[in-house]
Amino acid sequence: MAARLALLVSSRRSLPTLQPLPPPRALSRIASLLVTSLLAVSFLSFASNASPLRDASPLPDASPFPDASPLPDVPYDQQQPIPEPLASLQSWQSLQNVSSPSSAVPPASRLIGAAGTAHLPAATLLGADGTAVLPASKLIGADGTPGKVFSWGSYKVVQRSSIGGPMFVFKVLPPRPLLLWAPATSSPQSFPVVLFQHGWATHNYWFGDMLKRVVSHGYIVVAPQMYPLIGLTGAIYEMKGSCAVIRWLKDNLKDWLARHPILHRRTKASPDWSKFALTGHSRGGKVAFGVLRELFCKSAVAIKAQFLLDPVNGGGERSSFKSGDSVLTYVPNSIQVSAPVAVLGTGLGGSCAPEGDNYKEFYSDMVDPVWKFAVPGYGHADFFNNWIGPGITFISKHFCKNGPARKPMRVVTGGLMVAFLQAKLLGDSADLDDLMANPGHSPVPISQPVTKP
């Protein structure tokens, strides 16, 4: 018996020994590796989306309002934008499994809209059963043409980044990384300039699809990246950074367009600084409004118009955390603005655009001249591109409350901005007046616009 026990003990398998926990230094190395990997993914995402030869929204959605920007991987000098109403109808037909007639000519009443003018060729306007694919009112613009300001404009778009390109084009490097979109022209032509401020924890390229719609109507748009990752610097830092970017653009934007080898070959556009607008989303709207009010710095160029996208005065008097950089007074009609301002809000802002600090307070505080638009069925993140990076796209769609799709919000935002800028920078108020009187002409339902004249 003793011999058997001795044999059993001597032949038993050795149990695996537990490995000790790594020392604190090893843990810190693991954490550093994870952070480095996250930054690398963020950088690669930025590089892929900011590429001038790629559309920043490669993934389609099932919306009847497809983005008219060209397909990805097509050089800009070969792109042929699709007219927005035609693209909308084609998408709508595909969703309804309706094919267009090949030869039948429908009754004239099918083609005439409220303005008494024909909209589109019969083959694109009508379905196989001879009925209108979309209500006529959805296709009417101020001049009776199909959704002019909500359609893709007449210009192709050239896009460039201030990083990753030839540095010799800059006499002085910009104070922040910049994304530039400009209309493609073969002859010298000047265009109004729009500066766009992104919001907290976002990136400038996330808004590329929406901003390109504005550019296609004849505007030069520049979007600075105010910080590399999250944005813990505060709104005052961003306001001063915005003023620094405006000073740099005033001195260098014309040379950037003229001296960059690719930009110079694709466009002869130049900035018209007598027509300058400042816009921003979320905290970027707060930053833009602070610059307009000259609270912490003064713009080197006179701001002639401002369009704020779901602005948020985070850290204001009504916030649980007071940041000391509020741009509002929370007193109705207490802020006399120096330029026309329009605020565009969403109905699903929720915690991302909380009541008491959102677009309603901006409109309430301001007096003459100010306009207010609202899109009730969409949310704070619906201004973004469909695709903004691996993982980030999923987070952005669950962090804030969203509408059914993002493209309709980008379409209506681009159209409203173009209508407002046309009126305040170019003196053409036909489309803005039409939308104020007939909000149903918007392809996406909007609340009745209001103004303080």
Coordinates of C-alpha atoms in Angstrom, one line a residue:
M1 CA 0.0 0.0 0.0
A2 CA 2.8 2.4 0.9
A3 CA 4.6 1.5 -2.3
R4 CA 1.5 2.3 -4.3
L5 CA 1.1 5.7 -2.7
A6 CA 4.8 6.5 -3.3
L7 CA 4.4 5.5 -6.9
L8 CA 1.3 7.7 -7.3
V9 CA 2.9 10.7 -5.7
S10 CA 6.0 10.4 -7.8
S11 CA 4.1 10.0 -11.1
R12 CA 1.5 12.7 -10.6
R13 CA 1.4 15.6 -13.0
S14 CA 2.8 18.9 -11.8
L15 CA 0.1 21.5 -11.4
P16 CA 0.5 24.7 -13.4
T17 CA 1.9 27.5 -11.3
L18 CA 0.1 30.9 -11.3
Q19 CA 1.9 33.7 -13.0
P20 CA 2.5 36.7 -10.8
L21 CA 0.8 40.0 -11.8
P22 CA 2.9 42.2 -14.0
P23 CA 4.7 45.0 -12.1
P24 CA 3.3 48.5 -12.2
R25 CA 5.9 49.5 -14.9
A26 CA 4.5 46.7 -17.2
L27 CA 1.0 47.9 -16.6
S28 CA 1.9 51.4 -17.6
R29 CA 3.5 50.1 -20.8
I30 CA 0.3 48.1 -21.6
A31 CA -1.7 51.3 -21.1
S32 CA 0.7 53.3 -23.2
L33 CA 0.4 50.7 -26.0
L34 CA -3.4 50.9 -25.9
V35 CA -3.4 54.7 -26.1
T36 CA -0.9 54.7 -28.9
S37 CA -3.1 52.2 -30.8
L38 CA -6.2 54.4 -30.3
L39 CA -4.3 57.4 -31.6
A40 CA -3.1 55.5 -34.6
V41 CA -6.6 54.4 -35.5
S42 CA -7.8 57.9 -35.1
F43 CA -5.0 59.3 -37.3
L44 CA -5.6 56.6 -40.0
S45 CA -9.3 57.4 -39.9
F46 CA -8.6 61.1 -40.3
A47 CA -6.2 60.5 -43.1
S48 CA -8.6 58.3 -45.0
N49 CA -11.5 60.6 -44.6
A50 CA -9.6 63.8 -45.3
S51 CA -8.1 62.5 -48.6
P52 CA -8.9 64.9 -51.4
L53 CA -9.6 62.0 -53.8
R54 CA -12.2 60.3 -51.6
D55 CA -15.8 61.1 -50.7
A56 CA -16.0 61.2 -46.9
S57 CA -19.3 59.2 -46.9
P58 CA -18.6 55.9 -48.7
L59 CA -21.5 54.0 -47.1
P60 CA -25.0 54.5 -48.7
D61 CA -28.2 54.7 -46.7
A62 CA -31.8 54.0 -47.6
S63 CA -32.8 57.6 -47.5
P64 CA -34.8 59.1 -50.4
F65 CA -32.5 62.0 -50.2
P66 CA -29.1 60.6 -51.3
D67 CA -26.1 62.9 -51.1
A68 CA -25.2 64.3 -54.5
S69 CA -21.5 64.2 -53.9
P70 CA -19.7 61.9 -56.3
L71 CA -18.8 58.3 -55.6
P72 CA -15.6 57.5 -53.7
D73 CA -12.2 56.9 -55.4
V74 CA -13.0 59.2 -58.3
P75 CA -10.6 62.1 -58.9
Y76 CA -12.3 65.5 -58.6
D77 CA -11.4 66.5 -62.1
Q78 CA -13.5 63.5 -63.4
Q79 CA -16.5 63.9 -61.1
Q80 CA -19.9 64.6 -62.5
P81 CA -22.4 65.5 -59.7
I82 CA -25.9 64.1 -59.9
P83 CA -28.7 66.7 -59.8
E84 CA -30.3 66.2 -56.4
P85 CA -34.0 66.0 -57.4
L86 CA -33.1 63.4 -60.1
A87 CA -31.1 61.4 -57.6
S88 CA -33.8 61.6 -55.0
L89 CA -36.4 60.3 -57.4
Q90 CA -34.2 57.5 -58.6
S91 CA -33.6 56.4 -55.0
W92 CA -37.3 56.7 -54.1
Q93 CA -38.2 54.6 -57.2
S94 CA -35.7 52.0 -56.2
L95 CA -37.1 51.8 -52.7
Q96 CA -40.6 51.4 -54.1
N97 CA -39.5 48.9 -56.8
V98 CA -40.9 51.2 -59.4
S99 CA -39.3 51.5 -62.8
S100 CA -39.5 54.6 -65.0
P101 CA -41.5 54.4 -68.3
S102 CA -39.4 54.3 -71.4
S103 CA -41.5 56.0 -73.9
A104 CA -45.0 56.9 -72.6
V105 CA -45.6 60.7 -72.4
P106 CA -47.8 61.4 -69.3
P107 CA -50.4 64.1 -69.0
A108 CA -49.1 67.6 -68.7
S109 CA -50.7 68.0 -65.3
R110 CA -48.3 65.4 -63.9
L111 CA -45.4 67.7 -64.7
I112 CA -46.6 71.1 -63.6
G113 CA -45.9 72.3 -60.1
A114 CA -47.3 75.1 -57.9
A115 CA -45.2 77.7 -59.8
G116 CA -46.7 76.6 -63.1
T117 CA -43.4 75.4 -64.6
A118 CA -42.4 71.9 -65.6
H119 CA -40.2 70.1 -63.0
L120 CA -38.3 67.3 -64.6
P121 CA -38.6 65.1 -67.7
A122 CA -41.6 62.7 -67.5
A123 CA -39.5 59.6 -67.4
T124 CA -37.8 60.8 -64.1
L125 CA -40.8 62.4 -62.5
L126 CA -43.4 59.6 -63.0
G127 CA -43.5 56.0 -61.9
A128 CA -44.6 53.1 -64.1
D129 CA -48.2 53.6 -63.1
G130 CA -48.2 57.2 -64.4
T131 CA -48.5 58.8 -60.9
A132 CA -46.1 61.3 -59.4
V133 CA -43.3 59.8 -57.5
L134 CA -42.9 62.7 -55.1
P135 CA -45.4 65.5 -54.2
A136 CA -44.9 68.5 -56.4
S137 CA -44.5 70.8 -53.4
K138 CA -41.4 69.0 -52.3
L139 CA -39.7 69.9 -55.6
I140 CA -40.5 73.6 -55.8
G141 CA -37.8 76.2 -55.2
A142 CA -38.3 80.0 -55.0
D143 CA -37.9 80.3 -58.8
G144 CA -40.1 77.3 -59.6
T145 CA -37.2 75.0 -60.3
P146 CA -36.8 71.7 -58.4
G147 CA -35.3 72.4 -55.0
K148 CA -32.5 74.8 -56.1
V149 CA -30.9 75.5 -52.8
F150 CA -31.4 71.9 -51.6
S151 CA -29.8 70.4 -54.7
W152 CA -26.2 70.0 -55.5
G153 CA -24.9 73.3 -57.0
S154 CA -23.4 74.0 -60.4
Y155 CA -19.7 73.7 -59.2
K156 CA -17.5 70.7 -58.7
V157 CA -15.6 70.7 -55.4
V158 CA -11.9 70.7 -54.8
Q159 CA -10.7 69.6 -51.3
R160 CA -7.3 69.9 -49.7
S161 CA -5.8 69.6 -46.2
S162 CA -3.1 71.9 -44.9
I163 CA -1.2 68.8 -43.6
G164 CA 0.4 66.1 -45.7
G165 CA 1.0 68.4 -48.6
P166 CA 3.8 70.6 -49.9
M167 CA 4.8 73.0 -47.2
F168 CA 6.5 75.5 -49.6
V169 CA 3.1 76.9 -50.5
F170 CA 2.9 78.5 -47.0
K171 CA 4.9 81.5 -46.1
V172 CA 3.8 80.9 -42.5
L173 CA 2.2 77.6 -41.3
P174 CA -1.4 77.9 -40.2
P175 CA -2.0 78.0 -36.4
R176 CA -4.4 75.0 -36.7
P177 CA -4.6 72.1 -39.2
L178 CA -7.1 73.2 -41.9
L179 CA -9.5 71.5 -44.4
L180 CA -10.3 73.6 -47.4
W181 CA -13.1 73.1 -50.0
A182 CA -13.3 75.4 -53.0
P183 CA -15.4 75.6 -56.2
A184 CA -13.6 74.3 -59.3
T185 CA -13.3 77.0 -61.9
S186 CA -11.2 77.2 -65.1
S187 CA -11.2 81.1 -65.1
P188 CA -10.3 83.5 -62.2
Q189 CA -13.3 84.1 -60.0
S190 CA -13.8 85.3 -56.4
F191 CA -16.1 83.6 -53.9
P192 CA -17.4 84.4 -50.4
V193 CA -15.5 82.7 -47.6
V194 CA -17.1 80.6 -44.8
L195 CA -15.2 79.5 -41.7
F196 CA -16.7 76.4 -40.0
Q197 CA -16.0 75.5 -36.3
H198 CA -16.5 71.9 -35.3
G199 CA -18.0 71.0 -31.9
W200 CA -16.6 69.3 -28.8
A201 CA -14.9 65.9 -29.3
T202 CA -15.5 66.0 -33.0
H203 CA -13.4 66.5 -36.1
N204 CA -13.7 68.9 -39.0
Y205 CA -13.9 66.1 -41.7
W206 CA -17.0 64.7 -40.0
F207 CA -19.0 67.5 -41.6
G208 CA -17.5 67.3 -45.1
D209 CA -20.5 66.0 -46.9
M210 CA -22.7 68.8 -45.7
L211 CA -20.1 71.5 -46.3
K212 CA -19.4 70.3 -49.8
R213 CA -23.1 70.9 -50.6
V214 CA -22.6 74.6 -49.6
V215 CA -19.3 74.9 -51.6
S216 CA -21.0 73.6 -54.8
H217 CA -23.2 76.7 -54.8
G218 CA -20.1 79.0 -55.0
Y219 CA -18.5 79.4 -51.5
I220 CA -15.0 78.7 -50.2
V221 CA -15.3 76.9 -46.9
V222 CA -12.4 76.4 -44.4
A223 CA -12.7 74.2 -41.4
P224 CA -9.9 74.2 -38.7
Q225 CA -9.2 71.3 -36.4
M226 CA -9.1 73.0 -33.0
Y227 CA -7.5 70.1 -31.0
P228 CA -6.2 66.6 -31.8
L229 CA -8.5 64.3 -29.9
I230 CA -11.2 65.2 -27.3
G231 CA -11.0 69.0 -26.6
L232 CA -10.4 69.6 -22.9
T233 CA -8.9 73.1 -23.8
G234 CA -12.2 75.0 -23.4
A235 CA -14.1 77.5 -25.5
I236 CA -11.9 80.5 -24.8
Y237 CA -8.9 78.7 -26.2
E238 CA -11.0 77.8 -29.3
M239 CA -12.2 81.4 -29.7
K240 CA -8.7 82.7 -29.7
G241 CA -7.7 80.0 -32.0
S242 CA -10.5 80.9 -34.4
C243 CA -9.3 84.5 -34.4
A244 CA -5.8 83.3 -35.2
V245 CA -7.0 81.2 -38.1
I246 CA -9.0 84.1 -39.5
R247 CA -5.9 86.3 -39.4
W248 CA -3.8 83.6 -41.1
L249 CA -6.5 83.1 -43.8
K250 CA -6.7 86.8 -44.5
D251 CA -3.0 86.9 -45.2
N252 CA -2.5 83.4 -46.8
L253 CA -5.7 81.9 -48.3
K254 CA -5.2 83.5 -51.6
D255 CA -1.6 82.3 -51.9
W256 CA -2.7 78.8 -50.8
L257 CA -5.2 78.6 -53.6
A258 CA -2.8 80.1 -56.2
R259 CA 0.5 78.3 -55.2
H260 CA -0.6 74.8 -54.3
P261 CA 0.2 72.7 -57.4
I262 CA -3.0 70.7 -57.3
L263 CA -5.4 73.5 -56.2
H264 CA -4.0 75.8 -58.8
R265 CA -4.5 73.2 -61.5
R266 CA -8.1 72.5 -60.5
T267 CA -9.4 75.9 -59.6
K268 CA -8.8 79.6 -60.2
A269 CA -10.9 80.6 -57.2
S270 CA -9.9 83.4 -54.9
P271 CA -11.4 84.7 -51.6
D272 CA -13.8 87.7 -51.5
W273 CA -13.2 88.9 -48.0
S274 CA -16.0 91.5 -48.3
K275 CA -18.4 88.5 -48.0
F276 CA -17.2 86.5 -44.9
A277 CA -19.4 84.3 -42.8
L278 CA -18.7 82.3 -39.6
T279 CA -20.5 79.2 -38.7
G280 CA -20.2 76.3 -36.2
H281 CA -21.9 73.2 -34.7
S282 CA -22.6 72.6 -31.0
R283 CA -19.7 74.1 -29.0
G284 CA -18.4 75.3 -32.3
G285 CA -21.6 77.4 -32.6
K286 CA -20.8 78.9 -29.1
V287 CA -17.2 79.6 -30.3
A288 CA -18.4 81.3 -33.5
F289 CA -20.9 83.4 -31.5
G290 CA -18.2 84.4 -29.0
V291 CA -16.0 85.6 -31.9
L292 CA -18.9 87.6 -33.4
R293 CA -19.4 89.3 -30.0
E294 CA -15.7 89.9 -29.6
L295 CA -15.7 88.5 -26.1
F296 CA -12.2 87.2 -25.9
C297 CA -10.7 88.2 -29.3
K298 CA -11.5 90.3 -32.4
S299 CA -11.8 88.9 -35.9
A300 CA -9.4 90.4 -38.4
V301 CA -12.2 90.3 -41.0
A302 CA -15.6 91.8 -40.7
I303 CA -18.2 89.1 -40.2
K304 CA -21.2 89.7 -42.5
A305 CA -23.3 86.7 -41.5
Q306 CA -23.4 83.8 -39.1
F307 CA -25.2 80.4 -39.3
L308 CA -25.2 78.3 -36.1
L309 CA -25.9 74.6 -36.2
D310 CA -27.6 73.4 -33.0
P311 CA -25.4 75.6 -30.8
V312 CA -24.8 74.7 -27.2
N313 CA -23.6 77.1 -24.5
G314 CA -22.0 74.4 -22.4
G315 CA -20.7 75.6 -19.1
G316 CA -23.1 78.5 -18.9
E317 CA -25.0 79.8 -16.0
R318 CA -27.6 77.0 -16.2
S319 CA -25.1 74.2 -16.5
S320 CA -24.1 72.1 -13.5
F321 CA -20.5 72.9 -14.3
K322 CA -19.7 76.6 -14.8
S323 CA -16.7 77.0 -17.1
G324 CA -16.6 80.9 -17.1
D325 CA -16.8 81.1 -20.9
S326 CA -20.5 81.7 -21.4
V327 CA -21.5 83.6 -24.5
L328 CA -25.1 84.2 -23.4
T329 CA -26.8 86.4 -20.8
Y330 CA -30.0 84.3 -20.4
V331 CA -31.9 87.6 -20.6
P332 CA -34.3 87.8 -23.6
N333 CA -33.5 90.3 -26.3
S334 CA -30.4 91.5 -24.5
I335 CA -27.7 90.9 -27.1
Q336 CA -27.6 93.3 -30.1
V337 CA -25.7 91.3 -32.8
S338 CA -23.4 93.1 -35.3
A339 CA -24.4 90.8 -38.2
P340 CA -27.4 88.8 -39.3
V341 CA -27.5 85.5 -37.4
A342 CA -29.5 82.3 -38.1
V343 CA -29.8 79.4 -35.6
L344 CA -30.8 76.0 -36.7
G345 CA -31.9 73.5 -34.0
T346 CA -33.0 69.9 -33.8
G347 CA -36.0 68.4 -32.1
L348 CA -34.0 65.4 -30.8
G349 CA -31.1 67.3 -29.2
G350 CA -31.7 65.7 -25.8
S351 CA -28.6 65.6 -23.5
C352 CA -26.3 66.5 -26.4
A353 CA -28.1 69.8 -26.8
P354 CA -29.9 70.3 -23.4
E355 CA -32.8 72.6 -22.9
G356 CA -31.8 75.9 -21.3
D357 CA -28.4 75.9 -23.2
N358 CA -29.4 75.1 -26.8
Y359 CA -30.4 77.0 -29.9
K360 CA -33.6 78.3 -28.2
E361 CA -31.6 80.3 -25.7
F362 CA -29.3 81.7 -28.5
Y363 CA -32.4 83.0 -30.4
S364 CA -34.0 84.3 -27.2
D365 CA -31.0 86.3 -26.1
M366 CA -30.4 87.9 -29.5
V367 CA -32.2 90.8 -31.0
D368 CA -32.3 92.2 -34.6
P369 CA -31.5 90.7 -37.0
V370 CA -31.8 87.0 -36.1
W371 CA -33.6 84.0 -37.6
K372 CA -34.6 80.6 -36.2
F373 CA -35.1 77.3 -38.0
A374 CA -35.8 73.9 -36.4
V375 CA -35.9 70.3 -37.8
P376 CA -38.0 68.4 -35.3
G377 CA -37.4 64.9 -36.5
Y378 CA -33.6 64.9 -36.3
G379 CA -30.8 65.0 -33.7
H380 CA -27.6 66.6 -32.7
A381 CA -25.3 64.2 -34.5
D382 CA -27.3 64.0 -37.8
F383 CA -25.1 66.7 -39.3
F384 CA -22.2 64.2 -39.5
N385 CA -21.1 62.2 -42.5
N386 CA -22.5 58.6 -42.5
W387 CA -19.0 57.2 -42.0
I388 CA -16.7 59.1 -39.7
G389 CA -14.2 56.3 -38.7
P390 CA -14.0 52.8 -37.2
G391 CA -15.9 52.6 -34.0
I392 CA -16.6 56.3 -33.9
T393 CA -19.5 55.9 -36.3
F394 CA -21.2 53.4 -33.9
I395 CA -20.6 55.6 -30.8
S396 CA -21.9 58.8 -32.5
K397 CA -25.1 57.0 -33.4
H398 CA -25.8 55.9 -29.9
F399 CA -24.3 58.7 -27.8
C400 CA -26.9 61.2 -29.1
K401 CA -30.5 60.7 -30.1
N402 CA -30.8 60.4 -33.9
G403 CA -33.3 60.7 -36.7
P404 CA -34.1 58.0 -39.3
A405 CA -31.0 58.8 -41.4
R406 CA -28.3 61.5 -41.6
K407 CA -28.5 62.5 -45.3
P408 CA -31.8 64.2 -45.1
M409 CA -30.5 66.4 -42.3
R410 CA -27.4 67.3 -44.3
V411 CA -29.6 68.1 -47.3
V412 CA -31.9 70.5 -45.4
T413 CA -29.0 72.1 -43.5
G414 CA -27.0 72.7 -46.7
G415 CA -30.1 74.2 -48.3
L416 CA -31.0 76.5 -45.4
M417 CA -27.4 77.7 -45.1
V418 CA -27.2 78.4 -48.8
A419 CA -30.5 80.3 -48.8
F420 CA -29.4 82.4 -45.8
L421 CA -25.9 83.2 -47.1
Q422 CA -27.4 84.1 -50.5
A423 CA -29.6 86.6 -48.8
K424 CA -27.1 88.1 -46.4
L425 CA -23.8 87.9 -48.4
L426 CA -25.1 88.2 -52.0
G427 CA -28.3 90.2 -51.6
D428 CA -30.5 87.5 -53.2
S429 CA -33.3 86.8 -50.7
A430 CA -35.7 85.0 -52.9
D431 CA -35.1 81.5 -51.6
L432 CA -34.9 82.6 -47.9
D433 CA -38.2 84.6 -48.3
D434 CA -39.8 81.6 -49.9
L435 CA -38.8 79.2 -47.1
M436 CA -39.9 81.7 -44.5
A437 CA -43.3 81.9 -46.1
N438 CA -43.6 78.3 -47.3
P439 CA -41.6 75.9 -45.0
G440 CA -43.3 73.0 -46.8
H441 CA -41.0 73.6 -49.7
S442 CA -38.2 72.1 -47.6
P443 CA -37.6 68.4 -48.6
V444 CA -37.5 67.6 -44.9
P445 CA -40.2 68.8 -42.5
I446 CA -39.2 71.9 -40.6
S447 CA -41.0 74.0 -38.1
Q448 CA -42.4 77.4 -39.1
P449 CA -39.3 79.7 -39.3
V450 CA -39.4 82.9 -37.2
T451 CA -37.4 86.1 -37.2
K452 CA -36.8 89.2 -35.2
P453 CA -36.6 91.9 -37.9

